[in-house]
Amino acid sequence: MPVSTASTRVPQQERSRATQARLLEATVDCLVEHGWSGTTTTVVAARAGVSRGAQLHHYPTKAALVTAAVAHLAERRADELRTEAEALPAGPQRLDRVIDLLGVAFTGPLFVAALELWVAARTDRELRDALVPLEATVGREMHRLTVALLGVDERRPGVREAVQATLDLLRGLGVANLLNDDSARRTALLTTWKRQLATLLTP
Amino acid sequence: MPVSTASTRVPQQERSRATQARLLEATVDCLVEHGWSGTTTTVVAARAGVSRGAQLHHYPTKAALVTAAVAHLAERRADELRTEAEALPAGPQRLDRVIDLLGVAFTGPLFVAALELWVAARTDRELRDALVPLEATVGREMHRLTVALLGVDERRPGVREAVQATLDLLRGLGVANLLNDDSARRTALLTTWKRQLATLLTP
């Protein structure tokens, strides 16, 4: 009965995807709220409303779960950034608005959840092995996305370094915002940085 | 017997200071090696070769111990940086060498230990309450020290912002170095940054 099999398989796949998405969103929420040590697979399953069995089926270990969660959220954030950037004006104002969007991203839940994992992975070999390849991919994607959002040509001398410095600066500002609302200082600092960056990126 | 009292009190104070120093150094080593969750007061006492009683006398809680440890190491690192900077040449090379020294500091044990605490404090109220005032002091001291090492005048427009951006960039580079040796990329990026900074700081 190939037709009936196909029609039951699709809803099944959809249910699986929905279950996975619920687990991954719950994982990031948990990392943001309770940190790495407070994030257990049991707490995540309960929060997602998913049975332990279903959770273990999709993500057999905590390392697999949290790594998939950060990959999932990184993709979703990249899509959101692309959509938000489509609404941005061309011209000189564009750079300022792109930096504003990135400033928000580097102080948001994905950054906080990812930082929890980076720090925990330093002293947790299983997590580290799972995270290092992902970190490299997410880092490259973030760089590519920034180049695309800024609409600059990376083959020009200095552009690659300027984009890298921007992302490293934003990472540092994200850490500075962990325990305090650092937004006033960050806004002032990024206002200066936007002017420098405009000079660095102008042919 | 005032003379005898004074002569026994001084060695006693010295012993206390030595015990405290051993506990604080062991705490930082422990944070670097095992992270926040693997750092227990019992492990630290054993590592320092100090009795639990003596440890509890000096630092009654884990929050008190780790905060004192970071404060202690921050002071020691600042002293070391000042000493190292005394050996630096005056003139244009000085800026490059100061950035090199800071690059080392922001990837060293103090940075790693402090980052463990910042991240843990985000979801641990007791640690957060202990750490927030210290973080503000250490941040201000680091800024002042950088201004002094660079030998720049902060009353000039743009200098304060340039020093802040340098420290935020170094913090971001420190995080990028957590799971991988990022030194090649960091050196290249800081070479570019030094040139930019020289321009920003030149009257």
mmCIF file of C-alpha atoms in Angstrom:
data_model
loop_
_atom_site.group_PDB
_atom_site.id
_atom_site.type_symbol
_atom_site.label_atom_id
_atom_site.label_comp_id
_atom_site.label_asym_id
_atom_site.label_seq_id
_atom_site.Cartn_x
_atom_site.Cartn_y
_atom_site.Cartn_z
ATOM 1 C CA MET A 1 0.000 0.000 0.000
ATOM 2 C CA PRO A 2 2.465 2.626 -1.147
ATOM 3 C CA VAL A 3 -0.018 5.523 -1.155
ATOM 4 C CA SER A 4 -1.209 4.970 2.382
ATOM 5 C CA THR A 5 2.393 4.439 3.584
ATOM 6 C CA ALA A 6 3.463 7.746 2.036
ATOM 7 C CA SER A 7 0.532 9.611 3.558
ATOM 8 C CA THR A 8 1.234 8.306 7.052
ATOM 9 C CA ARG A 9 4.994 8.850 6.709
ATOM 10 C CA VAL A 10 4.703 12.553 5.981
ATOM 11 C CA PRO A 11 2.671 13.422 9.089
ATOM 12 C CA GLN A 12 5.060 11.212 11.080
ATOM 13 C CA GLN A 13 8.053 13.161 9.744
ATOM 14 C CA GLU A 14 6.263 16.408 10.491
ATOM 15 C CA ARG A 15 5.538 15.280 14.027
ATOM 16 C CA SER A 16 9.201 14.329 14.459
ATOM 17 C CA ARG A 17 10.339 17.721 13.211
ATOM 18 C CA ALA A 18 7.893 19.474 15.502
ATOM 19 C CA THR A 19 9.083 17.390 18.475
ATOM 20 C CA GLN A 20 12.703 18.161 17.637
ATOM 21 C CA ALA A 21 11.994 21.873 17.300
ATOM 22 C CA ARG A 22 10.178 21.914 20.675
ATOM 23 C CA LEU A 23 13.121 20.114 22.333
ATOM 24 C CA LEU A 24 15.690 22.464 20.800
ATOM 25 C CA GLU A 25 13.807 25.645 21.723
ATOM 26 C CA ALA A 26 13.314 24.323 25.264
ATOM 27 C CA THR A 27 17.046 23.574 25.480
ATOM 28 C CA VAL A 28 18.039 27.129 24.567
ATOM 29 C CA ASP A 29 15.443 28.567 26.980
ATOM 30 C CA CYS A 30 16.847 26.290 29.684
ATOM 31 C CA LEU A 31 20.468 27.299 28.995
ATOM 32 C CA VAL A 32 19.496 30.978 29.163
ATOM 33 C CA GLU A 33 17.465 30.535 32.353
ATOM 34 C CA HIS A 34 19.498 27.967 34.297
ATOM 35 C CA GLY A 35 22.928 27.876 32.640
ATOM 36 C CA TRP A 36 24.854 24.781 31.573
ATOM 37 C CA SER A 37 24.865 22.990 34.930
ATOM 38 C CA GLY A 38 21.129 23.632 35.488
ATOM 39 C CA THR A 39 20.250 22.289 32.038
ATOM 40 C CA THR A 40 19.486 18.583 32.352
ATOM 41 C CA THR A 41 17.871 16.438 29.685
ATOM 42 C CA THR A 42 15.030 15.682 32.140
ATOM 43 C CA VAL A 43 14.284 19.388 32.698
ATOM 44 C CA VAL A 44 14.369 20.025 28.943
ATOM 45 C CA ALA A 45 12.012 17.111 28.152
ATOM 46 C CA ALA A 46 9.541 18.322 30.791
ATOM 47 C CA ARG A 47 9.738 21.905 29.528
ATOM 48 C CA ALA A 48 9.185 20.784 25.920
ATOM 49 C CA GLY A 49 6.302 18.494 26.931
ATOM 50 C CA VAL A 50 8.091 15.563 25.274
ATOM 51 C CA SER A 51 8.479 12.075 26.759
ATOM 52 C CA ARG A 52 11.940 10.967 27.888
ATOM 53 C CA GLY A 53 11.734 8.134 25.368
ATOM 54 C CA ALA A 54 11.052 10.463 22.451
ATOM 55 C CA GLN A 55 13.810 12.786 23.624
ATOM 56 C CA LEU A 56 16.374 9.998 23.863
ATOM 57 C CA HIS A 57 15.292 8.793 20.421
ATOM 58 C CA HIS A 58 16.077 12.167 18.847
ATOM 59 C CA TYR A 59 19.033 13.259 21.034
ATOM 60 C CA PRO A 60 20.657 10.414 22.972
ATOM 61 C CA THR A 61 23.043 12.616 25.019
ATOM 62 C CA LYS A 62 23.069 16.057 26.603
ATOM 63 C CA ALA A 63 25.985 17.036 24.322
ATOM 64 C CA ALA A 64 23.981 16.015 21.229
ATOM 65 C CA LEU A 65 20.925 17.927 22.468
ATOM 66 C CA VAL A 66 22.653 21.211 23.327
ATOM 67 C CA THR A 67 24.814 21.196 20.196
ATOM 68 C CA ALA A 68 21.764 20.611 17.984
ATOM 69 C CA ALA A 69 19.947 23.368 19.889
ATOM 70 C CA VAL A 70 22.665 25.952 19.230
ATOM 71 C CA ALA A 71 22.919 24.885 15.553
ATOM 72 C CA HIS A 72 19.132 25.186 15.207
ATOM 73 C CA LEU A 73 18.969 28.601 16.843
ATOM 74 C CA ALA A 74 21.995 29.880 14.902
ATOM 75 C CA GLU A 75 20.218 28.974 11.640
ATOM 76 C CA ARG A 76 16.982 30.571 12.781
ATOM 77 C CA ARG A 77 18.796 33.762 13.868
ATOM 78 C CA ALA A 78 20.676 33.914 10.539
ATOM 79 C CA ASP A 79 17.343 33.651 8.683
ATOM 80 C CA GLU A 80 15.854 36.373 10.870
ATOM 81 C CA LEU A 81 18.876 38.632 10.300
ATOM 82 C CA ARG A 82 18.574 38.123 6.524
ATOM 83 C CA THR A 83 14.858 38.981 6.632
ATOM 84 C CA GLU A 84 15.424 42.033 8.830
ATOM 85 C CA ALA A 85 18.284 43.156 6.567
ATOM 86 C CA GLU A 86 16.034 42.993 3.480
ATOM 87 C CA ALA A 87 14.021 45.846 4.971
ATOM 88 C CA LEU A 88 17.142 48.009 5.426
ATOM 89 C CA PRO A 89 17.844 50.992 3.192
ATOM 90 C CA ALA A 90 20.762 50.934 0.787
ATOM 91 C CA GLY A 91 23.344 53.696 1.136
ATOM 92 C CA PRO A 92 25.437 54.944 4.037
ATOM 93 C CA GLN A 93 22.746 54.347 6.708
ATOM 94 C CA ARG A 94 22.793 50.627 5.933
ATOM 95 C CA LEU A 95 26.086 49.978 7.722
ATOM 96 C CA ASP A 96 24.776 51.620 10.905
ATOM 97 C CA ARG A 97 21.594 49.555 10.883
ATOM 98 C CA VAL A 98 23.470 46.308 10.207
ATOM 99 C CA ILE A 99 25.742 46.955 13.208
ATOM 100 C CA ASP A 100 22.637 47.677 15.315
ATOM 101 C CA LEU A 101 21.105 44.326 14.267
ATOM 102 C CA LEU A 102 24.342 42.497 15.083
ATOM 103 C CA GLY A 103 24.621 44.309 18.422
ATOM 104 C CA VAL A 104 21.172 42.941 19.329
ATOM 105 C CA ALA A 105 22.128 39.422 18.151
ATOM 106 C CA PHE A 106 25.328 39.403 20.245
ATOM 107 C CA THR A 107 23.439 40.235 23.438
ATOM 108 C CA GLY A 108 20.456 37.951 22.790
ATOM 109 C CA PRO A 109 19.501 34.430 23.899
ATOM 110 C CA LEU A 110 21.535 32.616 21.213
ATOM 111 C CA PHE A 111 24.714 34.402 22.266
ATOM 112 C CA VAL A 112 24.080 33.688 25.938
ATOM 113 C CA ALA A 113 23.263 30.008 25.291
ATOM 114 C CA ALA A 114 26.289 29.576 23.023
ATOM 115 C CA LEU A 115 28.578 31.213 25.591
ATOM 116 C CA GLU A 116 27.302 28.802 28.258
ATOM 117 C CA LEU A 117 28.340 25.947 25.952
ATOM 118 C CA TRP A 118 31.730 27.386 24.945
ATOM 119 C CA VAL A 119 32.719 27.882 28.568
ATOM 120 C CA ALA A 120 31.403 24.469 29.677
ATOM 121 C CA ALA A 121 33.115 22.770 26.704
ATOM 122 C CA ARG A 122 36.485 24.065 27.866
ATOM 123 C CA THR A 123 36.429 21.507 30.699
ATOM 124 C CA ASP A 124 34.017 18.870 29.264
ATOM 125 C CA ARG A 125 35.605 16.711 26.589
ATOM 126 C CA GLU A 126 32.383 15.158 25.230
ATOM 127 C CA LEU A 127 30.783 18.582 24.766
ATOM 128 C CA ARG A 128 33.996 19.993 23.350
ATOM 129 C CA ASP A 129 34.254 17.274 20.700
ATOM 130 C CA ALA A 130 30.655 17.947 19.656
ATOM 131 C CA LEU A 131 30.965 21.729 19.773
ATOM 132 C CA VAL A 132 34.291 22.514 18.082
ATOM 133 C CA PRO A 133 33.168 21.600 14.521
ATOM 134 C CA LEU A 134 29.862 23.435 15.044
ATOM 135 C CA GLU A 135 31.624 26.539 16.382
ATOM 136 C CA ALA A 136 33.813 26.650 13.266
ATOM 137 C CA THR A 137 30.763 26.370 10.968
ATOM 138 C CA VAL A 138 28.705 28.939 12.875
ATOM 139 C CA GLY A 139 31.695 31.315 12.960
ATOM 140 C CA ARG A 140 32.218 31.047 9.188
ATOM 141 C CA GLU A 141 28.477 31.489 8.524
ATOM 142 C CA MET A 142 28.329 34.557 10.782
ATOM 143 C CA HIS A 143 31.287 36.070 8.930
ATOM 144 C CA ARG A 144 29.706 35.366 5.509
ATOM 145 C CA LEU A 145 26.362 36.738 6.653
ATOM 146 C CA THR A 146 27.973 39.947 7.951
ATOM 147 C CA VAL A 147 29.821 40.447 4.651
ATOM 148 C CA ALA A 148 26.521 39.915 2.782
ATOM 149 C CA LEU A 149 24.503 42.204 5.073
ATOM 150 C CA LEU A 150 27.101 44.975 4.758
ATOM 151 C CA GLY A 151 27.178 44.421 0.997
ATOM 152 C CA VAL A 152 30.976 44.633 0.875
ATOM 153 C CA ASP A 153 33.525 42.883 -1.318
ATOM 154 C CA GLU A 154 35.846 40.740 0.754
ATOM 155 C CA ARG A 155 38.467 40.538 -1.990
ATOM 156 C CA ARG A 156 39.320 44.181 -1.313
ATOM 157 C CA PRO A 157 42.291 44.563 1.076
ATOM 158 C CA GLY A 158 41.322 45.212 4.664
ATOM 159 C CA VAL A 159 37.664 44.228 4.336
ATOM 160 C CA ARG A 160 38.080 40.729 5.765
ATOM 161 C CA GLU A 161 40.028 42.053 8.771
ATOM 162 C CA ALA A 162 37.494 44.844 9.376
ATOM 163 C CA VAL A 163 34.602 42.347 9.415
ATOM 164 C CA GLN A 164 36.541 40.019 11.747
ATOM 165 C CA ALA A 165 37.369 42.867 14.137
ATOM 166 C CA THR A 166 33.689 43.878 14.149
ATOM 167 C CA LEU A 167 32.582 40.381 15.139
ATOM 168 C CA ASP A 168 35.303 40.030 17.795
ATOM 169 C CA LEU A 169 34.365 43.437 19.197
ATOM 170 C CA LEU A 170 30.676 42.429 19.281
ATOM 171 C CA ARG A 171 31.597 39.189 21.087
ATOM 172 C CA GLY A 172 33.500 41.194 23.694
ATOM 173 C CA LEU A 173 30.545 43.550 24.094
ATOM 174 C CA GLY A 174 28.244 40.548 24.487
ATOM 175 C CA VAL A 175 30.335 39.287 27.407
ATOM 176 C CA ALA A 176 30.413 42.779 28.953
ATOM 177 C CA ASN A 177 26.598 42.695 28.938
ATOM 178 C CA LEU A 178 26.267 39.385 30.818
ATOM 179 C CA LEU A 179 25.861 40.709 34.370
ATOM 180 C CA ASN A 180 24.814 44.298 33.734
ATOM 181 C CA ASP A 181 22.806 46.210 31.195
ATOM 182 C CA ASP A 182 25.765 47.652 29.266
ATOM 183 C CA SER A 183 23.598 49.115 26.480
ATOM 184 C CA ALA A 184 24.391 52.817 27.022
ATOM 185 C CA ARG A 185 28.153 52.252 26.868
ATOM 186 C CA ARG A 186 27.742 49.769 23.987
ATOM 187 C CA THR A 187 25.653 52.191 21.915
ATOM 188 C CA ALA A 188 28.231 54.964 22.364
ATOM 189 C CA LEU A 189 31.109 52.644 21.522
ATOM 190 C CA LEU A 190 29.364 51.243 18.446
ATOM 191 C CA THR A 191 28.543 54.754 17.221
ATOM 192 C CA THR A 192 32.292 55.445 17.110
ATOM 193 C CA TRP A 193 32.972 52.004 15.612
ATOM 194 C CA LYS A 194 30.459 52.578 12.786
ATOM 195 C CA ARG A 195 32.410 55.661 11.669
ATOM 196 C CA GLN A 196 35.721 53.764 11.785
ATOM 197 C CA LEU A 197 34.225 50.811 9.950
ATOM 198 C CA ALA A 198 32.751 53.051 7.243
ATOM 199 C CA THR A 199 36.278 54.426 6.635
ATOM 200 C CA LEU A 200 37.818 50.932 6.620
ATOM 201 C CA LEU A 201 35.194 49.607 4.168
ATOM 202 C CA THR A 202 35.173 52.580 1.795
ATOM 203 C CA PRO A 203 37.241 51.858 -1.320
ATOM 204 C CA MET B 1 53.987 41.260 77.656
ATOM 205 C CA PRO B 2 53.541 43.685 74.742
ATOM 206 C CA VAL B 3 56.866 42.837 73.054
ATOM 207 C CA SER B 4 56.245 39.113 72.987
ATOM 208 C CA THR B 5 52.612 39.651 71.873
ATOM 209 C CA ALA B 6 53.751 41.820 68.981
ATOM 210 C CA SER B 7 56.431 39.347 67.935
ATOM 211 C CA THR B 8 53.999 36.404 67.882
ATOM 212 C CA ARG B 9 51.288 38.444 66.152
ATOM 213 C CA VAL B 10 53.445 39.339 63.166
ATOM 214 C CA PRO B 11 54.353 35.741 62.233
ATOM 215 C CA GLN B 12 50.686 34.813 62.806
ATOM 216 C CA GLN B 13 49.582 37.522 60.346
ATOM 217 C CA GLU B 14 52.224 36.386 57.906
ATOM 218 C CA ARG B 15 51.021 32.799 58.194
ATOM 219 C CA SER B 16 47.441 33.966 57.602
ATOM 220 C CA ARG B 17 48.457 35.906 54.526
ATOM 221 C CA ALA B 18 50.421 32.929 53.189
ATOM 222 C CA THR B 19 47.443 30.612 53.809
ATOM 223 C CA GLN B 20 45.114 33.049 52.048
ATOM 224 C CA ALA B 21 47.473 33.373 49.083
ATOM 225 C CA ARG B 22 47.738 29.571 48.762
ATOM 226 C CA LEU B 23 43.939 29.233 48.853
ATOM 227 C CA LEU B 24 43.436 31.957 46.255
ATOM 228 C CA GLU B 25 46.047 30.591 43.839
ATOM 229 C CA ALA B 26 44.589 27.089 44.226
ATOM 230 C CA THR B 27 41.114 28.491 43.489
ATOM 231 C CA VAL B 28 42.227 30.063 40.211
ATOM 232 C CA ASP B 29 44.098 26.885 39.202
ATOM 233 C CA CYS B 30 40.968 24.892 39.993
ATOM 234 C CA LEU B 31 38.695 27.213 37.967
ATOM 235 C CA VAL B 32 41.065 26.974 34.995
ATOM 236 C CA GLU B 33 41.370 23.191 35.249
ATOM 237 C CA HIS B 34 37.855 22.113 36.277
ATOM 238 C CA GLY B 35 35.610 25.111 35.563
ATOM 239 C CA TRP B 36 33.036 26.625 37.904
ATOM 240 C CA SER B 37 31.021 23.480 38.592
ATOM 241 C CA GLY B 38 34.148 21.373 39.229
ATOM 242 C CA THR B 39 35.526 23.944 41.680
ATOM 243 C CA THR B 40 34.395 22.988 45.168
ATOM 244 C CA THR B 41 35.734 24.456 48.392
ATOM 245 C CA THR B 42 36.836 20.934 49.419
ATOM 246 C CA VAL B 43 38.882 20.449 46.238
ATOM 247 C CA VAL B 44 40.468 23.891 46.671
ATOM 248 C CA ALA B 45 41.400 23.261 50.330
ATOM 249 C CA ALA B 46 43.008 19.923 49.414
ATOM 250 C CA ARG B 47 44.877 21.477 46.503
ATOM 251 C CA ALA B 48 46.155 24.340 48.681
ATOM 252 C CA GLY B 49 47.131 21.951 51.496
ATOM 253 C CA VAL B 50 44.974 23.954 53.909
ATOM 254 C CA SER B 51 42.563 22.479 56.467
ATOM 255 C CA ARG B 52 38.811 22.913 55.891
ATOM 256 C CA GLY B 53 38.651 24.801 59.192
ATOM 257 C CA ALA B 54 41.318 27.305 58.144
ATOM 258 C CA GLN B 55 39.651 27.710 54.756
ATOM 259 C CA LEU B 56 36.206 28.370 56.259
ATOM 260 C CA HIS B 57 37.815 30.844 58.678
ATOM 261 C CA HIS B 58 39.250 32.914 55.816
ATOM 262 C CA TYR B 59 36.525 32.380 53.180
ATOM 263 C CA PRO B 60 33.230 31.113 54.600
ATOM 264 C CA THR B 61 31.492 30.553 51.215
ATOM 265 C CA LYS B 62 32.426 29.467 47.697
ATOM 266 C CA ALA B 63 31.303 32.875 46.399
ATOM 267 C CA ALA B 64 33.619 34.650 48.886
ATOM 268 C CA LEU B 65 36.521 32.376 47.948
ATOM 269 C CA VAL B 66 36.261 32.686 44.154
ATOM 270 C CA THR B 67 35.608 36.426 44.241
ATOM 271 C CA ALA B 68 38.654 36.981 46.470
ATOM 272 C CA ALA B 69 40.679 34.745 44.150
ATOM 273 C CA VAL B 70 39.829 36.775 41.063
ATOM 274 C CA ALA B 71 40.477 40.052 42.913
ATOM 275 C CA HIS B 72 43.838 38.713 44.108
ATOM 276 C CA LEU B 73 44.900 37.498 40.677
ATOM 277 C CA ALA B 74 43.692 40.693 38.983
ATOM 278 C CA GLU B 75 45.912 42.710 41.325
ATOM 279 C CA ARG B 76 48.880 40.420 40.739
ATOM 280 C CA ARG B 77 48.398 40.546 36.951
ATOM 281 C CA ALA B 78 48.146 44.356 37.054
ATOM 282 C CA ASP B 79 51.431 44.491 39.007
ATOM 283 C CA GLU B 80 53.070 42.135 36.513
ATOM 284 C CA LEU B 81 51.805 44.197 33.568
ATOM 285 C CA ARG B 82 53.189 47.396 35.161
ATOM 286 C CA THR B 83 56.576 45.710 35.704
ATOM 287 C CA GLU B 84 56.675 44.297 32.175
ATOM 288 C CA ALA B 85 55.667 47.689 30.769
ATOM 289 C CA GLU B 86 58.563 49.417 32.563
ATOM 290 C CA ALA B 87 60.940 47.446 30.335
ATOM 291 C CA LEU B 88 59.160 48.638 27.160
ATOM 292 C CA PRO B 89 60.728 51.229 24.859
ATOM 293 C CA ALA B 90 59.178 54.662 24.528
ATOM 294 C CA GLY B 91 58.194 55.753 21.045
ATOM 295 C CA PRO B 92 55.974 54.222 18.363
ATOM 296 C CA GLN B 93 56.935 50.584 19.144
ATOM 297 C CA ARG B 94 55.525 50.953 22.646
ATOM 298 C CA LEU B 95 51.878 50.771 21.543
ATOM 299 C CA ASP B 96 52.530 47.492 19.679
ATOM 300 C CA ARG B 97 54.213 45.903 22.674
ATOM 301 C CA VAL B 98 51.481 47.041 25.089
ATOM 302 C CA ILE B 99 48.815 45.444 22.863
ATOM 303 C CA ASP B 100 50.909 42.251 22.760
ATOM 304 C CA LEU B 101 51.070 42.185 26.590
ATOM 305 C CA LEU B 102 47.309 42.748 26.818
ATOM 306 C CA GLY B 103 46.670 40.049 24.199
ATOM 307 C CA VAL B 104 48.556 37.599 26.430
ATOM 308 C CA ALA B 105 46.635 38.749 29.534
ATOM 309 C CA PHE B 106 43.244 38.294 27.812
ATOM 310 C CA THR B 107 44.000 34.686 26.889
ATOM 311 C CA GLY B 108 45.676 33.728 30.180
ATOM 312 C CA PRO B 109 44.496 31.978 33.354
ATOM 313 C CA LEU B 110 42.998 35.107 34.963
ATOM 314 C CA PHE B 111 40.794 35.751 31.937
ATOM 315 C CA VAL B 112 39.677 32.119 31.803
ATOM 316 C CA ALA B 113 38.953 31.997 35.557
ATOM 317 C CA ALA B 114 37.091 35.333 35.463
ATOM 318 C CA LEU B 115 35.016 34.208 32.471
ATOM 319 C CA GLU B 116 34.023 31.036 34.366
ATOM 320 C CA LEU B 117 32.752 33.294 37.155
ATOM 321 C CA TRP B 118 30.968 35.831 34.912
ATOM 322 C CA VAL B 119 29.079 33.080 33.126
ATOM 323 C CA ALA B 120 28.229 31.207 36.339
ATOM 324 C CA ALA B 121 27.149 34.450 38.038
ATOM 325 C CA ARG B 122 24.535 35.039 35.358
ATOM 326 C CA THR B 123 22.423 32.236 36.883
ATOM 327 C CA ASP B 124 23.742 32.202 40.498
ATOM 328 C CA ARG B 125 22.445 35.093 42.575
ATOM 329 C CA GLU B 126 24.905 34.749 45.481
ATOM 330 C CA LEU B 127 27.899 34.766 43.145
ATOM 331 C CA ARG B 128 26.402 37.577 41.110
ATOM 332 C CA ASP B 129 25.938 39.794 44.178
ATOM 333 C CA ALA B 130 29.570 39.186 45.147
ATOM 334 C CA LEU B 131 30.954 39.582 41.642
ATOM 335 C CA VAL B 132 29.187 42.647 40.211
ATOM 336 C CA PRO B 133 30.984 45.226 42.402
ATOM 337 C CA LEU B 134 34.330 43.458 41.818
ATOM 338 C CA GLU B 135 33.768 43.325 38.056
ATOM 339 C CA ALA B 136 33.156 47.093 38.014
ATOM 340 C CA THR B 137 36.371 47.760 39.999
ATOM 341 C CA VAL B 138 38.499 45.392 37.933
ATOM 342 C CA GLY B 139 37.082 46.859 34.707
ATOM 343 C CA ARG B 140 37.898 50.427 35.798
ATOM 344 C CA GLU B 141 41.400 49.399 36.936
ATOM 345 C CA MET B 142 42.068 47.617 33.642
ATOM 346 C CA HIS B 143 40.980 50.708 31.730
ATOM 347 C CA ARG B 144 43.191 52.996 33.867
ATOM 348 C CA LEU B 145 46.139 50.619 33.552
ATOM 349 C CA THR B 146 45.779 50.470 29.743
ATOM 350 C CA VAL B 147 45.681 54.270 29.537
ATOM 351 C CA ALA B 148 48.825 54.426 31.708
ATOM 352 C CA LEU B 149 50.679 51.697 29.769
ATOM 353 C CA LEU B 150 49.883 53.391 26.452
ATOM 354 C CA GLY B 151 50.935 56.728 27.938
ATOM 355 C CA VAL B 152 47.960 58.535 26.422
ATOM 356 C CA ASP B 153 45.904 61.472 27.662
ATOM 357 C CA GLU B 154 42.288 60.461 28.161
ATOM 358 C CA ARG B 155 41.069 64.046 28.164
ATOM 359 C CA ARG B 156 41.719 64.171 24.415
ATOM 360 C CA PRO B 157 38.601 63.403 22.355
ATOM 361 C CA GLY B 158 38.389 59.832 21.130
ATOM 362 C CA VAL B 159 41.071 58.388 23.430
ATOM 363 C CA ARG B 160 38.646 56.987 26.000
ATOM 364 C CA GLU B 161 36.546 55.314 23.282
ATOM 365 C CA ALA B 162 39.632 53.884 21.546
ATOM 366 C CA VAL B 163 40.889 52.325 24.804
ATOM 367 C CA GLN B 164 37.416 50.909 25.542
ATOM 368 C CA ALA B 165 37.134 49.415 22.054
ATOM 369 C CA THR B 166 40.596 47.855 22.463
ATOM 370 C CA LEU B 167 39.591 46.159 25.720
ATOM 371 C CA ASP B 168 36.236 44.969 24.318
ATOM 372 C CA LEU B 169 38.015 43.609 21.238
ATOM 373 C CA LEU B 170 40.560 41.803 23.448
ATOM 374 C CA ARG B 171 37.713 40.312 25.505
ATOM 375 C CA GLY B 172 36.107 39.016 22.319
ATOM 376 C CA LEU B 173 39.428 37.558 21.173
ATOM 377 C CA GLY B 174 39.843 35.907 24.575
ATOM 378 C CA VAL B 175 36.507 34.121 24.150
ATOM 379 C CA ALA B 176 37.435 33.097 20.585
ATOM 380 C CA ASN B 177 40.532 31.414 22.044
ATOM 381 C CA LEU B 178 38.633 29.283 24.602
ATOM 382 C CA LEU B 179 38.284 26.060 22.598
ATOM 383 C CA ASN B 180 40.972 26.490 19.956
ATOM 384 C CA ASP B 181 44.385 28.049 19.668
ATOM 385 C CA ASP B 182 43.303 31.212 17.843
ATOM 386 C CA SER B 183 46.734 32.874 18.084
ATOM 387 C CA ALA B 184 47.524 33.094 14.343
ATOM 388 C CA ARG B 185 44.231 34.840 13.538
ATOM 389 C CA ARG B 186 44.525 37.006 16.676
ATOM 390 C CA THR B 187 48.063 38.138 15.850
ATOM 391 C CA ALA B 188 47.025 39.136 12.312
ATOM 392 C CA LEU B 189 43.950 40.955 13.570
ATOM 393 C CA LEU B 190 45.858 42.798 16.305
ATOM 394 C CA THR B 191 48.538 43.850 13.803
ATOM 395 C CA THR B 192 45.821 45.672 11.868
ATOM 396 C CA TRP B 193 44.272 46.991 15.083
ATOM 397 C CA LYS B 194 47.601 48.445 16.257
ATOM 398 C CA ARG B 195 47.790 50.584 13.120
ATOM 399 C CA GLN B 196 44.206 51.777 13.573
ATOM 400 C CA LEU B 197 44.767 52.480 17.247
ATOM 401 C CA ALA B 198 47.952 54.448 16.538
ATOM 402 C CA THR B 199 45.905 56.684 14.215
ATOM 403 C CA LEU B 200 43.096 57.067 16.763
ATOM 404 C CA LEU B 201 45.522 57.950 19.560
ATOM 405 C CA THR B 202 47.721 60.334 17.580
ATOM 406 C CA PRO B 203 46.840 63.964 18.339
#
